[in-house]
Every structure is written in structure tokens, then in C-alpha cells.
PDB file of C-alpha atoms in Angstrom:
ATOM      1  CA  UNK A   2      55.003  16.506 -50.596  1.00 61.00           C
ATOM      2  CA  UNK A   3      51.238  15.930 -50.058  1.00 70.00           C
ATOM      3  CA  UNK A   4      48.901  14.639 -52.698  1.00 75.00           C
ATOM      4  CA  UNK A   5      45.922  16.593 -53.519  1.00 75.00           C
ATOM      5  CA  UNK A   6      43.064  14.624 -53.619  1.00 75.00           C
ATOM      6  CA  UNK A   7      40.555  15.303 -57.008  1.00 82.00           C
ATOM      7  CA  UNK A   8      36.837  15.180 -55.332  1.00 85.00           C
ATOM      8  CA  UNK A   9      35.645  14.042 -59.000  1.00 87.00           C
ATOM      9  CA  UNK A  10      38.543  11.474 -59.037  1.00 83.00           C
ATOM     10  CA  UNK A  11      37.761   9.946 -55.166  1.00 82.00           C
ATOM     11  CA  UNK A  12      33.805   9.598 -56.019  1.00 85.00           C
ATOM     12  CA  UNK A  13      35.094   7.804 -59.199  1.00 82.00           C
ATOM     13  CA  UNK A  14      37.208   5.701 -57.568  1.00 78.00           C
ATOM     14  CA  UNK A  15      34.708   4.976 -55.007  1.00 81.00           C
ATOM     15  CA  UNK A  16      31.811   3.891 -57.271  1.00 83.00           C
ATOM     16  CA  UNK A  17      34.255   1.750 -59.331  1.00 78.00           C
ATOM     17  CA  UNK A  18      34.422  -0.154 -55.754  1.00 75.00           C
ATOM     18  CA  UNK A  19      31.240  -0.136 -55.497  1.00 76.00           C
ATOM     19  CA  UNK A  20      30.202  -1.405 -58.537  1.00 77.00           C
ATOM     20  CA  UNK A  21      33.047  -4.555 -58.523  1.00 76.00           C
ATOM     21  CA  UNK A  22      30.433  -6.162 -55.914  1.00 75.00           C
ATOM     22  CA  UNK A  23      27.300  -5.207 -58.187  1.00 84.00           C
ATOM     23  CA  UNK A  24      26.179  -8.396 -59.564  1.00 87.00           C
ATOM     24  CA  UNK A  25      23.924  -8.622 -62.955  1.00 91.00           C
ATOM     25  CA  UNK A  26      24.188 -11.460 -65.331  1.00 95.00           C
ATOM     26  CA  UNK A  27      26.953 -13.227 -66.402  1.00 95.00           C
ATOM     27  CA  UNK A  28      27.670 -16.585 -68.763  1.00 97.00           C
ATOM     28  CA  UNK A  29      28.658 -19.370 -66.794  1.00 98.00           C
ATOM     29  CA  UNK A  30      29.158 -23.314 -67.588  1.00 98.00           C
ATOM     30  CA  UNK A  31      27.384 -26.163 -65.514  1.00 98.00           C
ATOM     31  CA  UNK A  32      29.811 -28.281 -63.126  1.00 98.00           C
ATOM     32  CA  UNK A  33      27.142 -30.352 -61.850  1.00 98.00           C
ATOM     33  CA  UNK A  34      23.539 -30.778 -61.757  1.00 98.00           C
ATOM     34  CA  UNK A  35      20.442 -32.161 -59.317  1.00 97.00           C
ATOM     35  CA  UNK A  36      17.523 -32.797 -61.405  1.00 96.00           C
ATOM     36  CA  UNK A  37      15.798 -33.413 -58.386  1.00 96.00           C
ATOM     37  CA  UNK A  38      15.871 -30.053 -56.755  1.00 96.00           C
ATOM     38  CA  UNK A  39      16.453 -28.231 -59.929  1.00 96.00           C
ATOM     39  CA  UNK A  40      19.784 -26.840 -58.637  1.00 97.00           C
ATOM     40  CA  UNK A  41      23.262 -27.025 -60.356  1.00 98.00           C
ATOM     41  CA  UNK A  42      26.644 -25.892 -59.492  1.00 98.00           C
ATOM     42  CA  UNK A  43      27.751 -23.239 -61.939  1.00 98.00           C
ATOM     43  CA  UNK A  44      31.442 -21.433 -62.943  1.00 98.00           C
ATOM     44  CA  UNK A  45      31.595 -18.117 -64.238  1.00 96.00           C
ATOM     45  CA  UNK A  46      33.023 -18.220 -67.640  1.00 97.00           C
ATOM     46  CA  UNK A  47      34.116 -14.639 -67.434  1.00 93.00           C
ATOM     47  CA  UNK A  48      37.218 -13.709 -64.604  1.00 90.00           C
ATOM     48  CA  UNK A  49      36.552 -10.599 -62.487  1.00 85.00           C
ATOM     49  CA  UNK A  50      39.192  -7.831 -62.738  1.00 81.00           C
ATOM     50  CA  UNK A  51      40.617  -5.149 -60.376  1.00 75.00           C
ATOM     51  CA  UNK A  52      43.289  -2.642 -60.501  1.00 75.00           C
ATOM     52  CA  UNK A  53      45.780  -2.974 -57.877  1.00 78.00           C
ATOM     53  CA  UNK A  54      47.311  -0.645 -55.977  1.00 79.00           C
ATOM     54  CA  UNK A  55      50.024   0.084 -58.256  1.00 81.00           C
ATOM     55  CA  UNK A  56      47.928   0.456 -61.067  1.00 78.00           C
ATOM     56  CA  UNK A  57      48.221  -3.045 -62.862  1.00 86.00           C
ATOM     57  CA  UNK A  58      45.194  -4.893 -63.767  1.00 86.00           C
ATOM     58  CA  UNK A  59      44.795  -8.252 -62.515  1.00 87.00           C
ATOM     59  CA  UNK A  60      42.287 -10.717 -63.882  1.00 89.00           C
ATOM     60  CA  UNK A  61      41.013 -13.920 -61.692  1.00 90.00           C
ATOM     61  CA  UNK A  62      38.624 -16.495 -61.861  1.00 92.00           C
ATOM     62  CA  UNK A  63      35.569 -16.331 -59.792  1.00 90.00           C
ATOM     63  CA  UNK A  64      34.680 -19.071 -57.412  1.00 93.00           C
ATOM     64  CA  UNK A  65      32.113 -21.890 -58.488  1.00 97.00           C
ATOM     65  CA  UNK A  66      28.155 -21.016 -57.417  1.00 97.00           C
ATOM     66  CA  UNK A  67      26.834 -23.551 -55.361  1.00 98.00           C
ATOM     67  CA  UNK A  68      22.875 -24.618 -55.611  1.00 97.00           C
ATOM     68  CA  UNK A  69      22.215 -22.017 -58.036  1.00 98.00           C
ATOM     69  CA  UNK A  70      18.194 -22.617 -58.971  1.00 97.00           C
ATOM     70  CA  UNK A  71      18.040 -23.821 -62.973  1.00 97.00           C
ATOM     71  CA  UNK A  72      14.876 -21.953 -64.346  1.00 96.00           C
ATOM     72  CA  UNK A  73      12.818 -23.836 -66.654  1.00 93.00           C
ATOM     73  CA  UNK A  74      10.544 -22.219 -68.938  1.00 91.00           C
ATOM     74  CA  UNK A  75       6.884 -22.723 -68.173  1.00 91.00           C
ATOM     75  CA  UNK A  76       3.230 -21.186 -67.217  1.00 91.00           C
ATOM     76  CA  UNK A  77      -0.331 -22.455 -67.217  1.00 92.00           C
ATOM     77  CA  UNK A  78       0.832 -25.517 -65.933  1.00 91.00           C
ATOM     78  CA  UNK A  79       2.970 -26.386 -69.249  1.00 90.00           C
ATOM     79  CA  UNK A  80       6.398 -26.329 -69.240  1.00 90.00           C
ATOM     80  CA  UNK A  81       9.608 -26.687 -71.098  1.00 89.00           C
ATOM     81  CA  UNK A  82      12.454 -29.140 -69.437  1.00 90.00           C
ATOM     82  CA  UNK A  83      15.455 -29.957 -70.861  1.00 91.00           C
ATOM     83  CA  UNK A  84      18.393 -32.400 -69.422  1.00 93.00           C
ATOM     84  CA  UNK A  85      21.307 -30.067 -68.070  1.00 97.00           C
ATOM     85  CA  UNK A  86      24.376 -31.807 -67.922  1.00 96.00           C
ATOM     86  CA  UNK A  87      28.225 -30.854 -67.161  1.00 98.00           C
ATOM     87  CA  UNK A  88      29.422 -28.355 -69.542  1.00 97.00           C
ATOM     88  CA  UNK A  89      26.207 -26.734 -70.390  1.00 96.00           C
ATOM     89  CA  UNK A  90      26.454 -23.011 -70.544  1.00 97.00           C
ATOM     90  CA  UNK A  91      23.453 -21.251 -68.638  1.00 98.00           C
ATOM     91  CA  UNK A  92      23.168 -17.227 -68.117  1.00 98.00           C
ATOM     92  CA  UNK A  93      23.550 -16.678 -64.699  1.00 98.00           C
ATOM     93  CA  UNK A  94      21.270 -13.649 -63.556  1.00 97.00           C
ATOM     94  CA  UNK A  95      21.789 -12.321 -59.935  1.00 96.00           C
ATOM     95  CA  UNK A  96      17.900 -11.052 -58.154  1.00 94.00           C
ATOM     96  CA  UNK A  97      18.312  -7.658 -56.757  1.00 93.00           C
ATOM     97  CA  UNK A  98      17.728  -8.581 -53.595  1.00 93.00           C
ATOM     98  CA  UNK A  99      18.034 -11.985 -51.354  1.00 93.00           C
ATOM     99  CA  UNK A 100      16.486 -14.833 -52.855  1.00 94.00           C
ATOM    100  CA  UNK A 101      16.691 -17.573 -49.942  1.00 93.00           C
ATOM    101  CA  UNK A 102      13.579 -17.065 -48.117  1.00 92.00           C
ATOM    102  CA  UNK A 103      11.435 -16.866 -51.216  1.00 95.00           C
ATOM    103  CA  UNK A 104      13.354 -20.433 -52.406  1.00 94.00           C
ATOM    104  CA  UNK A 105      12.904 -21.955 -48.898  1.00 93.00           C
ATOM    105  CA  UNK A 106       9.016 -20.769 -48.352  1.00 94.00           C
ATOM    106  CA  UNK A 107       7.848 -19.422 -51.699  1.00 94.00           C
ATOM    107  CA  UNK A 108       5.429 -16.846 -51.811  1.00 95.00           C
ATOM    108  CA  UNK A 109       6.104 -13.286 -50.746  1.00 96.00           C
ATOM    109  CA  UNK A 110       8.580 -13.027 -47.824  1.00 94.00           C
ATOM    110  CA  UNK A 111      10.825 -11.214 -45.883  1.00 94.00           C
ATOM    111  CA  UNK A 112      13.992 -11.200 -47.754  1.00 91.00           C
ATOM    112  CA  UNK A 113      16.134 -11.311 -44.411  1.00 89.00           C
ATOM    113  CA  UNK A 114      19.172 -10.281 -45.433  1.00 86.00           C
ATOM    114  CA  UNK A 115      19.695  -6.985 -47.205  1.00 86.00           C
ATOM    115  CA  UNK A 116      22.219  -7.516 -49.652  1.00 86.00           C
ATOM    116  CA  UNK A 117      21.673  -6.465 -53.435  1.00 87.00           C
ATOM    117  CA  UNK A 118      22.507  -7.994 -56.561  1.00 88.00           C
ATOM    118  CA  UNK A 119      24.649 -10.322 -54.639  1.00 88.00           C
ATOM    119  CA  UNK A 120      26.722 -13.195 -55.937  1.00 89.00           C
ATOM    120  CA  UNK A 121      24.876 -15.977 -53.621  1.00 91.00           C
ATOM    121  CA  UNK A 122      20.960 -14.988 -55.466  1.00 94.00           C
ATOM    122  CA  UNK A 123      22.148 -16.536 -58.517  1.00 96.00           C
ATOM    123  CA  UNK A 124      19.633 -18.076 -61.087  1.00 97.00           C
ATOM    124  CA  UNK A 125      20.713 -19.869 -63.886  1.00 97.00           C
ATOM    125  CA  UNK A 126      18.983 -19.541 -67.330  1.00 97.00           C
ATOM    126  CA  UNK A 127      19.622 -22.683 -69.907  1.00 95.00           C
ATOM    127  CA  UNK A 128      20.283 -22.278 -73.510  1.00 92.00           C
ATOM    128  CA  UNK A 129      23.100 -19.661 -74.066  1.00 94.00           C
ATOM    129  CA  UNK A 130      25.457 -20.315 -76.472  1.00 92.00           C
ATOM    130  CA  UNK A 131      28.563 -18.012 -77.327  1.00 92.00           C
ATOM    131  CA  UNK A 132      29.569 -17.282 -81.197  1.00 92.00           C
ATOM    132  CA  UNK A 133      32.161 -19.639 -81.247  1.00 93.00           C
ATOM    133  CA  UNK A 134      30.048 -22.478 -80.677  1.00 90.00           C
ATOM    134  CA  UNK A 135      26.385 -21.801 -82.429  1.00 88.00           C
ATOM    135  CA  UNK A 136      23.748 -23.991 -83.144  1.00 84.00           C
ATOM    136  CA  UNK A 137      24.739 -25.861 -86.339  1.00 79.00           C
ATOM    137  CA  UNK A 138      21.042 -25.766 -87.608  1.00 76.00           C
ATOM    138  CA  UNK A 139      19.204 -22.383 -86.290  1.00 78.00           C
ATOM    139  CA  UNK A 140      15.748 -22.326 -88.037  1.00 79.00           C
ATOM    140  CA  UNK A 141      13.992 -19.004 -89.126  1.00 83.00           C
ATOM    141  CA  UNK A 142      10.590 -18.464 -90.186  1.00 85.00           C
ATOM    142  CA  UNK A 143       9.857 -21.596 -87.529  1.00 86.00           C
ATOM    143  CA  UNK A 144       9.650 -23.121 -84.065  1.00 87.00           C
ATOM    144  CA  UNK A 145      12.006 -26.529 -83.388  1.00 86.00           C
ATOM    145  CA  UNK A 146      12.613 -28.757 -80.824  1.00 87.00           C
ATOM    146  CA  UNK A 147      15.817 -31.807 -81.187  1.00 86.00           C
ATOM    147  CA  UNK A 148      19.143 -32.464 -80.397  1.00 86.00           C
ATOM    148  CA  UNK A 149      22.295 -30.721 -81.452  1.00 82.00           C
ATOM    149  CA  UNK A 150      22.994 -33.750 -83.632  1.00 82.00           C
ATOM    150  CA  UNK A 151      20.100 -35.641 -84.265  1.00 83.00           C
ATOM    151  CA  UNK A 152      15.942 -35.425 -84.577  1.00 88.00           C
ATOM    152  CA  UNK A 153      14.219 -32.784 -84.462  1.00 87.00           C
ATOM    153  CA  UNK A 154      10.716 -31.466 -84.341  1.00 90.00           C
ATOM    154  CA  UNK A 155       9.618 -28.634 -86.912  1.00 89.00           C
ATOM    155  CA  UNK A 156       6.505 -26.323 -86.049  1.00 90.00           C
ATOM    156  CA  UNK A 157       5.945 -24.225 -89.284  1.00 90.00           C
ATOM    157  CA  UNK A 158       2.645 -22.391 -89.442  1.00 88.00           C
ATOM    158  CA  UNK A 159       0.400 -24.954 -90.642  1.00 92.00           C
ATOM    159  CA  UNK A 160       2.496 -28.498 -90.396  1.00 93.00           C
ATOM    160  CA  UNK A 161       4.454 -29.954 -88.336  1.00 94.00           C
ATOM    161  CA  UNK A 162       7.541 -31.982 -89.374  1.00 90.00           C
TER     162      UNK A 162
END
């Protein structure tokens, strides 16, 4: 007997497709890092999941990101740099369109290749930190700069510590 085909059902289906290869942002954990070119190697920390043909879902890891660019907070000619090591988890955002040209040449380009929100225009973001696994000493009401488990620098409005 045939199967009748739902239009609202086939578009559905469709866009679900679509939007499995629809890249945004995503938390991912450092496997290695150049601090000369600015570049790490990053691992999704969240597995990408599909329904199969018989209707199961199936869960799997997502290939490591290689030479992802590390962005480092900056402007004016002041920035912000921070050592990235193994095991630092970064946000991973994905440009909307092709990145390579504008990392090879700077400036405005050509992006050459016409893929969106691809998995390959990866930048990585430093910093995030998932609820499990918080900063132990989060200030409010003030700006601080140290390590996890040692100094740090306080900027309150009028004093620094």
C-alpha cells in the first residue's frame, strides 16, 4: 500500500536536514594550542544527534577543529591575553560565511567559497566555564584579574587591591 506523503511533514523533515549542517556556537575544550599563530585545536564538548532511518536517535561525537583562530579581547591597541592551555574550555562561534581569505589576507575580501555557518569558520572565544565547574571566587560590584588559585588583582571604583 502506498504512503501518503504530509507536504507539512516533508518541509519539516527537510529543514531539520537542513539545519543539522547549520553551525552557531557551541562549547568546546582546547586539545592543543600555538601561541604563536594564535590558533588551537578544539573538541566539541557537545555530540551531534540524528534520527536514523528507523526512528532511533543516535548521538556521536564531533570531530576535533583544527587551527581554529583563539580571539583575544582587545582595541585601541590594548589588549587582554591570557595563556590557553589543554583542557581550557573556549565557546566556539562559527562566521556566517567563509573565514579563510579574510585570515590569510585580512581586510575585506572575497570570501571564495560560499558555504554558511560552516564547521571549518570556527573561532574560539576563551573564558567559558559550565555550572559544574564555576569560578571559586566570582567578584560583584568589581573588576579582577588572577589565577583560579592564587593572586589576584582587585579594581573597585576608587582602589585597587
Amino acid at each position: 500500500m502506498p504512503q501518503t506523503l504530509v507536504l507539512e511533514e516533508v518541509v519539516t523533515s527537510a529543514m531539520d536536514v537542513a539545519l543539522q549542517n547549520i553551525w552557531t556556537a557551541m562549547p568546546a575544550v582546547v586539545e592543543s594550542y600555538d601561541a604563536r599563530l594564535q590558533r588551537a585545536n578544539v573538541q566539541i564538548t557537545v555530540k551531534s544527534s540524528s534520527i536514523r532511518e528507523g526512528g532511533e536517535r543516535q548521538a556521536e561525537t564531533v570531530a576535533v577543529i583544527n587551527a581554529v583562530p583563539v580571539l583575544h579581547a582587545g582595541g585601541g591597541g590594548f589588549r587582554a591575553v591570557f595563556p590557553v592551555t589543554r583542557g581550557d574550555t573556549v565557546l566556539v562561534v562559527f562566521a556566517s560565511r567563509s573565514i579563510d581569505q579574510w585570515l590569510t589576507k585580512g581586510g575585506i575580501v572575497d570570501p571564495a567559497f560560499d558555504h554558511h555557518h560552516d564547521v571549518s569558520d570556527a573561532i574560539a572565544i576563551t573564558g567559558l566555564r559550565d555550572f559544574a565547574h564555576p569560578l571559586a571566587n566570582a567578584p560583584s560590584g568589581r573588576a579582577s584579574i588572577g589565577h583560579d588559585s592564587g593572586a589576584t588583582i582587585e579594581f573597585r571604583q576608587n582602589e585597587i587591591r
